[in-house]
Amino acid sequence: MAATTAAFSFSLFVIVILLMGSSTSAQLSKNFYSKSCPKVFSTVKSAVRSAVSKETRMGASLVRLFFHDCFVNGCDGSILLDDTSSFRGEKTAAPNNNSVRGFNVVDDIKAKVEKVCPGVVSCADILAIAARDSVVILGGPDWDVKLGRRDSKTASLSAANSGVIPPPTSTLSQLINRFQARGLSAKDMVALSGAHTIGKARCLLFRNRIYNETNIDSSFAKARQSSCPRTTGKGDNNLAPLDVETPNSFDLKYYQNLLNKKGLLHSDQILFNGGSTDSLVKTYSKNVRKFYSDFVTAMIKMGDITPLTGSSGQIRKICRKPN
């Protein structure tokens, strides 16, 4: 009898643990604000469309904000927090400093959302919606965003500097391992890398590739060298498009560029360099429907990374500071 009771208790314990493990993403839902803020989608999309019309690059910047937020302590809006007297946030961490941008646009979106439904929609969810809207506005796929995330009350410089965000110098195995650490597969990683079909990078981040690497088209390298001097410290912030063919369209040209050895970053070209991801790059380079489908799946999975839900965290009134 005692053994039976112990076995039952253990089984119950296992079931509870399993339920706890799956509860956070289960608490996110596509219709989370259907009653509490039905205008959230139209409000965010209007603001994103306005921002992208003023500066096309902003679409890529908003997608990147979501990625960098989710990879550090989950999708909790922590990347948006300014430093305070009690913590140093993520904005000045090595992967973000002078690189991640769009904070003023998020502030503007949040202010507009607060007007239609004050104190309801989290900054973390605004990032998720704005990333989707940016992709759609630039010609990419649409999808239903899962919502219900809450905002963190703090941020961590050390967490953002811990290596969870893979740098552009990453090897293929480092990319795969860092994505797997966040619950994302190699396929997810290659599909998400396709977001580099839009946006720009600084000379500082691709200088070594265009001067020292051999798996690069020579005419492409020379074209990039014209605005990115070899000498460190000169032209570090000069920009080049991540997709040399159609930098403002969310399409499959990024993968075609990799086949032609025209990946701008080392971490781009390493996806097609004789390794395990070559076949995926080839597939996406000729099948836009497959790319879009896998990209959407990966974005939804990334949005599920350890969100704060229920009574955890808060709904910030202003995205750059805790309430």
Tab-separated table of C-alpha atoms in Angstrom, residues 14-313:
chain	number	residue	atom	x	y	z
A	14	VAL	CA	5.999	14.089	-12.765
A	15	ILE	CA	2.697	15.190	-14.302
A	16	VAL	CA	2.819	18.506	-12.403
A	17	ILE	CA	6.401	19.125	-13.535
A	18	LEU	CA	5.493	18.363	-17.152
A	19	LEU	CA	2.518	20.698	-16.975
A	20	MET	CA	4.681	23.432	-15.472
A	21	GLY	CA	7.194	23.009	-18.251
A	22	SER	CA	4.587	23.482	-20.963
A	23	SER	CA	2.452	26.126	-19.281
A	24	THR	CA	4.194	29.329	-20.347
A	25	SER	CA	3.850	28.916	-24.098
A	26	ALA	CA	0.377	27.443	-23.576
A	27	GLN	CA	-0.639	30.679	-21.837
A	28	LEU	CA	0.239	32.626	-24.976
A	29	SER	CA	-2.623	32.779	-27.446
A	30	LYS	CA	-3.448	34.403	-30.765
A	31	ASN	CA	-6.600	36.045	-29.405
A	32	PHE	CA	-5.194	37.210	-26.059
A	33	TYR	CA	-6.291	40.838	-26.581
A	34	SER	CA	-9.471	40.142	-28.573
A	35	LYS	CA	-11.643	41.590	-25.804
A	36	SER	CA	-9.234	43.733	-23.758
A	37	CYS	CA	-7.638	45.568	-26.712
A	38	PRO	CA	-9.210	44.664	-30.076
A	39	LYS	CA	-7.498	47.606	-31.814
A	40	VAL	CA	-3.967	46.565	-30.851
A	41	PHE	CA	-3.093	45.055	-34.253
A	42	SER	CA	-4.331	47.964	-36.374
A	43	THR	CA	-2.691	50.461	-34.019
A	44	VAL	CA	0.710	48.755	-34.099
A	45	LYS	CA	0.632	48.129	-37.845
A	46	SER	CA	-0.209	51.753	-38.610
A	47	ALA	CA	2.725	52.963	-36.503
A	48	VAL	CA	5.142	50.409	-37.996
A	49	ARG	CA	4.045	51.279	-41.528
A	50	SER	CA	4.657	54.962	-40.807
A	51	ALA	CA	8.129	54.267	-39.374
A	52	VAL	CA	9.149	52.004	-42.276
A	53	SER	CA	7.893	54.524	-44.842
A	54	LYS	CA	10.191	57.124	-43.274
A	55	GLU	CA	13.157	54.735	-43.128
A	56	THR	CA	12.958	51.328	-44.794
A	57	ARG	CA	15.800	49.991	-42.630
A	58	MET	CA	13.587	50.350	-39.555
A	59	GLY	CA	11.706	47.187	-40.532
A	60	ALA	CA	14.861	45.120	-40.148
A	61	SER	CA	15.743	46.963	-36.939
A	62	LEU	CA	12.408	46.021	-35.351
A	63	VAL	CA	12.838	42.349	-36.309
A	64	ARG	CA	16.324	42.405	-34.781
A	65	LEU	CA	15.039	43.981	-31.570
A	66	PHE	CA	12.681	41.035	-31.120
A	67	PHE	CA	15.477	38.515	-31.759
A	68	HIS	CA	17.893	40.174	-29.335
A	69	ASP	CA	15.160	40.472	-26.708
A	70	CYS	CA	14.126	36.812	-26.884
A	71	PHE	CA	17.662	35.413	-26.768
A	72	VAL	CA	18.456	37.134	-23.440
A	73	ASN	CA	16.262	35.810	-20.597
A	74	GLY	CA	13.357	35.206	-22.973
A	75	CYS	CA	10.874	37.464	-24.769
A	76	ASP	CA	10.232	39.860	-21.881
A	77	GLY	CA	10.941	43.340	-23.274
A	78	SER	CA	14.081	43.606	-21.144
A	79	ILE	CA	16.139	44.935	-24.066
A	80	LEU	CA	14.029	48.106	-24.030
A	81	LEU	CA	14.936	49.136	-20.471
A	82	ASP	CA	17.292	52.046	-19.864
A	83	ASP	CA	19.913	51.718	-17.130
A	84	THR	CA	18.747	52.635	-13.623
A	85	SER	CA	20.463	53.126	-10.273
A	86	SER	CA	19.742	49.474	-9.448
A	87	PHE	CA	20.765	47.738	-12.696
A	88	ARG	CA	22.678	48.139	-15.945
A	89	GLY	CA	20.513	47.019	-18.802
A	90	GLU	CA	21.142	45.300	-22.130
A	91	LYS	CA	21.380	48.330	-24.416
A	92	THR	CA	25.120	48.840	-23.892
A	93	ALA	CA	26.036	45.130	-24.059
A	94	ALA	CA	28.511	44.232	-26.799
A	95	PRO	CA	25.935	42.700	-29.207
A	96	ASN	CA	23.651	45.744	-28.830
A	97	ASN	CA	25.770	48.852	-28.241
A	98	ASN	CA	25.664	51.265	-31.204
A	99	SER	CA	23.956	48.485	-33.103
A	100	VAL	CA	20.432	47.642	-31.926
A	101	ARG	CA	18.070	50.486	-32.765
A	102	GLY	CA	14.406	51.420	-33.070
A	103	PHE	CA	13.775	52.243	-29.417
A	104	ASN	CA	12.104	55.570	-30.263
A	105	VAL	CA	9.783	53.800	-32.687
A	106	VAL	CA	8.789	51.312	-29.975
A	107	ASP	CA	8.144	54.246	-27.626
A	108	ASP	CA	5.872	55.783	-30.259
A	109	ILE	CA	3.997	52.506	-30.832
A	110	LYS	CA	3.539	52.010	-27.096
A	111	ALA	CA	2.184	55.566	-26.657
A	112	LYS	CA	-0.360	54.988	-29.422
A	113	VAL	CA	-1.425	51.627	-27.955
A	114	GLU	CA	-1.737	53.184	-24.488
A	115	LYS	CA	-4.200	55.720	-25.919
A	116	VAL	CA	-6.575	53.026	-27.170
A	117	CYS	CA	-6.212	50.622	-24.225
A	118	PRO	CA	-4.099	51.891	-21.313
A	119	GLY	CA	-2.214	49.414	-19.160
A	120	VAL	CA	-3.208	46.342	-21.165
A	121	VAL	CA	-0.616	45.486	-23.840
A	122	SER	CA	2.949	44.629	-22.827
A	123	CYS	CA	6.061	46.018	-24.487
A	124	ALA	CA	7.196	42.420	-25.045
A	125	ASP	CA	4.080	41.745	-27.111
A	126	ILE	CA	4.500	45.012	-29.005
A	127	LEU	CA	7.952	43.807	-30.094
A	128	ALA	CA	6.466	40.522	-31.326
A	129	ILE	CA	3.702	42.254	-33.293
A	130	ALA	CA	6.030	44.934	-34.709
A	131	ALA	CA	8.483	42.274	-35.934
A	132	ARG	CA	5.684	40.453	-37.782
A	133	ASP	CA	4.304	43.682	-39.244
A	134	SER	CA	7.767	44.736	-40.450
A	135	VAL	CA	8.197	41.459	-42.344
A	136	VAL	CA	4.745	41.775	-43.937
A	137	ILE	CA	5.191	45.433	-44.910
A	138	LEU	CA	8.470	44.587	-46.671
A	139	GLY	CA	6.809	41.846	-48.713
A	140	GLY	CA	7.316	38.809	-46.505
A	141	PRO	CA	4.933	36.231	-45.022
A	142	ASP	CA	2.110	36.948	-42.586
A	143	TRP	CA	1.263	34.917	-39.495
A	144	ASP	CA	-0.836	35.031	-36.333
A	145	VAL	CA	1.307	36.234	-33.429
A	146	LYS	CA	0.874	34.477	-30.095
A	147	LEU	CA	0.415	37.025	-27.304
A	148	GLY	CA	0.116	37.279	-23.546
A	149	ARG	CA	3.725	38.017	-22.596
A	150	ARG	CA	4.377	40.348	-19.693
A	151	ASP	CA	7.282	42.734	-19.188
A	152	SER	CA	10.308	42.172	-16.997
A	153	LYS	CA	10.996	44.587	-14.159
A	154	THR	CA	14.746	44.457	-14.699
A	155	ALA	CA	17.430	43.753	-17.308
A	156	SER	CA	20.900	42.269	-17.198
A	157	LEU	CA	24.018	43.593	-18.931
A	158	SER	CA	25.938	40.451	-17.978
A	159	ALA	CA	23.261	38.161	-19.439
A	160	ALA	CA	23.346	40.050	-22.734
A	161	ASN	CA	27.157	39.837	-22.727
A	162	SER	CA	27.226	36.125	-21.867
A	163	GLY	CA	27.458	34.903	-25.450
A	164	VAL	CA	23.822	33.842	-25.882
A	165	ILE	CA	23.540	36.186	-28.882
A	166	PRO	CA	25.865	34.723	-31.538
A	167	PRO	CA	28.352	37.253	-32.956
A	168	PRO	CA	28.932	37.654	-36.721
A	169	THR	CA	32.288	35.875	-36.329
A	170	SER	CA	30.559	32.636	-35.260
A	171	THR	CA	31.428	29.258	-36.724
A	172	LEU	CA	28.618	27.049	-37.975
A	173	SER	CA	28.787	24.812	-34.899
A	174	GLN	CA	28.648	27.873	-32.627
A	175	LEU	CA	25.550	29.146	-34.432
A	176	ILE	CA	23.844	25.768	-34.205
A	177	ASN	CA	24.736	25.360	-30.514
A	178	ARG	CA	23.589	28.841	-29.496
A	179	PHE	CA	20.259	28.454	-31.228
A	180	GLN	CA	19.791	24.961	-29.802
A	181	ALA	CA	20.407	26.395	-26.337
A	182	ARG	CA	17.265	28.481	-26.877
A	183	GLY	CA	15.225	25.544	-28.144
A	184	LEU	CA	15.717	26.310	-31.832
A	185	SER	CA	16.962	23.774	-34.382
A	186	ALA	CA	19.583	24.190	-37.089
A	187	LYS	CA	16.719	24.535	-39.576
A	188	ASP	CA	15.179	27.283	-37.442
A	189	MET	CA	18.557	29.030	-37.367
A	190	VAL	CA	19.001	28.963	-41.148
A	191	ALA	CA	15.412	30.139	-41.695
A	192	LEU	CA	15.733	32.974	-39.163
A	193	SER	CA	19.031	34.020	-40.763
A	194	GLY	CA	16.928	34.752	-43.832
A	195	ALA	CA	15.822	37.930	-42.049
A	196	HIS	CA	19.146	39.247	-43.381
A	197	THR	CA	17.329	39.642	-46.691
A	198	ILE	CA	16.598	43.108	-45.241
A	199	GLY	CA	18.682	45.511	-43.172
A	200	LYS	CA	22.257	46.748	-43.074
A	201	ALA	CA	25.481	46.030	-41.209
A	202	ARG	CA	28.394	48.217	-40.158
A	203	CYS	CA	31.838	48.002	-41.774
A	204	LEU	CA	33.258	47.061	-38.368
A	205	LEU	CA	31.358	43.766	-38.556
A	206	PHE	CA	32.321	42.684	-42.084
A	207	ARG	CA	35.783	44.233	-42.551
A	208	ASN	CA	37.677	41.028	-41.872
A	209	ARG	CA	35.467	39.079	-44.268
A	210	ILE	CA	35.909	41.385	-47.257
A	211	TYR	CA	39.692	41.710	-46.833
A	212	ASN	CA	40.824	38.364	-45.434
A	213	GLU	CA	38.374	35.583	-46.321
A	214	THR	CA	38.614	33.527	-49.502
A	215	ASN	CA	35.056	32.161	-49.831
A	216	ILE	CA	33.861	35.482	-51.221
A	217	ASP	CA	33.117	36.761	-54.719
A	218	SER	CA	36.009	39.061	-55.648
A	219	SER	CA	33.911	41.747	-57.326
A	220	PHE	CA	31.521	41.761	-54.367
A	221	ALA	CA	34.462	42.129	-51.963
A	222	LYS	CA	35.902	45.024	-53.973
A	223	ALA	CA	32.547	46.808	-54.064
A	224	ARG	CA	32.250	46.557	-50.278
A	225	GLN	CA	35.865	47.646	-49.770
A	226	SER	CA	35.095	50.944	-51.535
A	227	SER	CA	33.123	52.123	-48.491
A	228	CYS	CA	34.835	50.058	-45.792
A	229	PRO	CA	38.547	50.907	-45.417
A	230	ARG	CA	40.946	48.189	-44.293
A	231	THR	CA	42.231	50.263	-41.369
A	232	THR	CA	40.410	49.671	-38.091
A	233	GLY	CA	38.860	52.893	-36.834
A	234	LYS	CA	38.256	54.315	-40.309
A	235	GLY	CA	34.707	54.088	-41.593
A	236	ASP	CA	33.709	51.617	-38.861
A	237	ASN	CA	30.082	52.775	-38.950
A	238	ASN	CA	29.730	52.892	-42.741
A	239	LEU	CA	26.758	50.742	-43.719
A	240	ALA	CA	26.244	48.095	-46.396
A	241	PRO	CA	23.106	46.087	-47.195
A	242	LEU	CA	23.029	42.518	-45.897
A	243	ASP	CA	21.305	41.540	-49.165
A	244	VAL	CA	23.143	43.161	-52.068
A	245	GLU	CA	20.396	42.307	-54.579
A	246	THR	CA	17.074	43.410	-53.030
A	247	PRO	CA	17.917	45.051	-49.680
A	248	ASN	CA	14.412	46.364	-49.058
A	249	SER	CA	12.400	43.272	-49.986
A	250	PHE	CA	11.766	40.253	-47.779
A	251	ASP	CA	12.529	37.550	-50.350
A	252	LEU	CA	14.881	34.626	-51.003
A	253	LYS	CA	17.718	36.650	-52.588
A	254	TYR	CA	19.721	36.346	-49.348
A	255	TYR	CA	20.130	32.611	-49.944
A	256	GLN	CA	20.923	33.090	-53.633
A	257	ASN	CA	23.639	35.511	-52.573
A	258	LEU	CA	25.152	32.828	-50.344
A	259	LEU	CA	25.282	30.407	-53.293
A	260	ASN	CA	27.226	33.119	-55.161
A	261	LYS	CA	29.579	33.756	-52.212
A	262	LYS	CA	28.070	37.179	-51.600
A	263	GLY	CA	27.172	36.816	-47.932
A	264	LEU	CA	28.154	40.039	-46.169
A	265	LEU	CA	28.892	38.646	-42.717
A	266	HIS	CA	31.058	35.658	-41.903
A	267	SER	CA	28.074	34.178	-40.056
A	268	ASP	CA	26.013	34.510	-43.252
A	269	GLN	CA	28.406	32.793	-45.643
A	270	ILE	CA	29.242	30.040	-43.144
A	271	LEU	CA	25.704	28.735	-43.745
A	272	PHE	CA	26.830	27.762	-47.251
A	273	ASN	CA	30.443	26.714	-47.005
A	274	GLY	CA	30.545	22.937	-47.361
A	275	GLY	CA	28.797	22.229	-44.054
A	276	SER	CA	25.620	20.607	-42.778
A	277	THR	CA	23.353	23.551	-43.660
A	278	ASP	CA	24.293	23.790	-47.366
A	279	SER	CA	21.258	21.776	-48.470
A	280	LEU	CA	18.835	24.056	-46.594
A	281	VAL	CA	20.362	27.156	-48.171
A	282	LYS	CA	19.945	25.546	-51.611
A	283	THR	CA	16.318	24.693	-50.836
A	284	TYR	CA	15.431	28.174	-49.641
A	285	SER	CA	17.269	29.781	-52.592
A	286	LYS	CA	14.738	28.316	-55.022
A	287	ASN	CA	11.606	27.724	-52.929
A	288	VAL	CA	10.228	30.904	-51.382
A	289	ARG	CA	7.138	29.125	-50.009
A	290	LYS	CA	9.334	26.691	-48.079
A	291	PHE	CA	11.482	29.557	-46.758
A	292	TYR	CA	8.441	31.556	-45.662
A	293	SER	CA	6.842	28.539	-44.001
A	294	ASP	CA	9.978	27.600	-42.057
A	295	PHE	CA	10.664	31.245	-41.165
A	296	VAL	CA	7.173	31.665	-39.700
A	297	THR	CA	7.501	28.428	-37.719
A	298	ALA	CA	10.860	29.572	-36.337
A	299	MET	CA	9.578	33.059	-35.440
A	300	ILE	CA	6.687	31.553	-33.493
A	301	LYS	CA	9.068	29.175	-31.696
A	302	MET	CA	11.413	32.048	-30.875
A	303	GLY	CA	8.471	34.019	-29.489
A	304	ASP	CA	7.808	31.133	-27.104
A	305	ILE	CA	11.201	31.422	-25.374
A	306	THR	CA	10.513	31.650	-21.612
A	307	PRO	CA	7.912	34.438	-21.607
A	308	LEU	CA	6.648	35.973	-18.395
A	309	THR	CA	2.930	35.190	-18.125
A	310	GLY	CA	0.085	35.231	-15.617
A	311	SER	CA	1.035	37.385	-12.634
A	312	SER	CA	4.786	37.404	-13.375
A	313	GLY	CA	6.382	40.676	-14.396
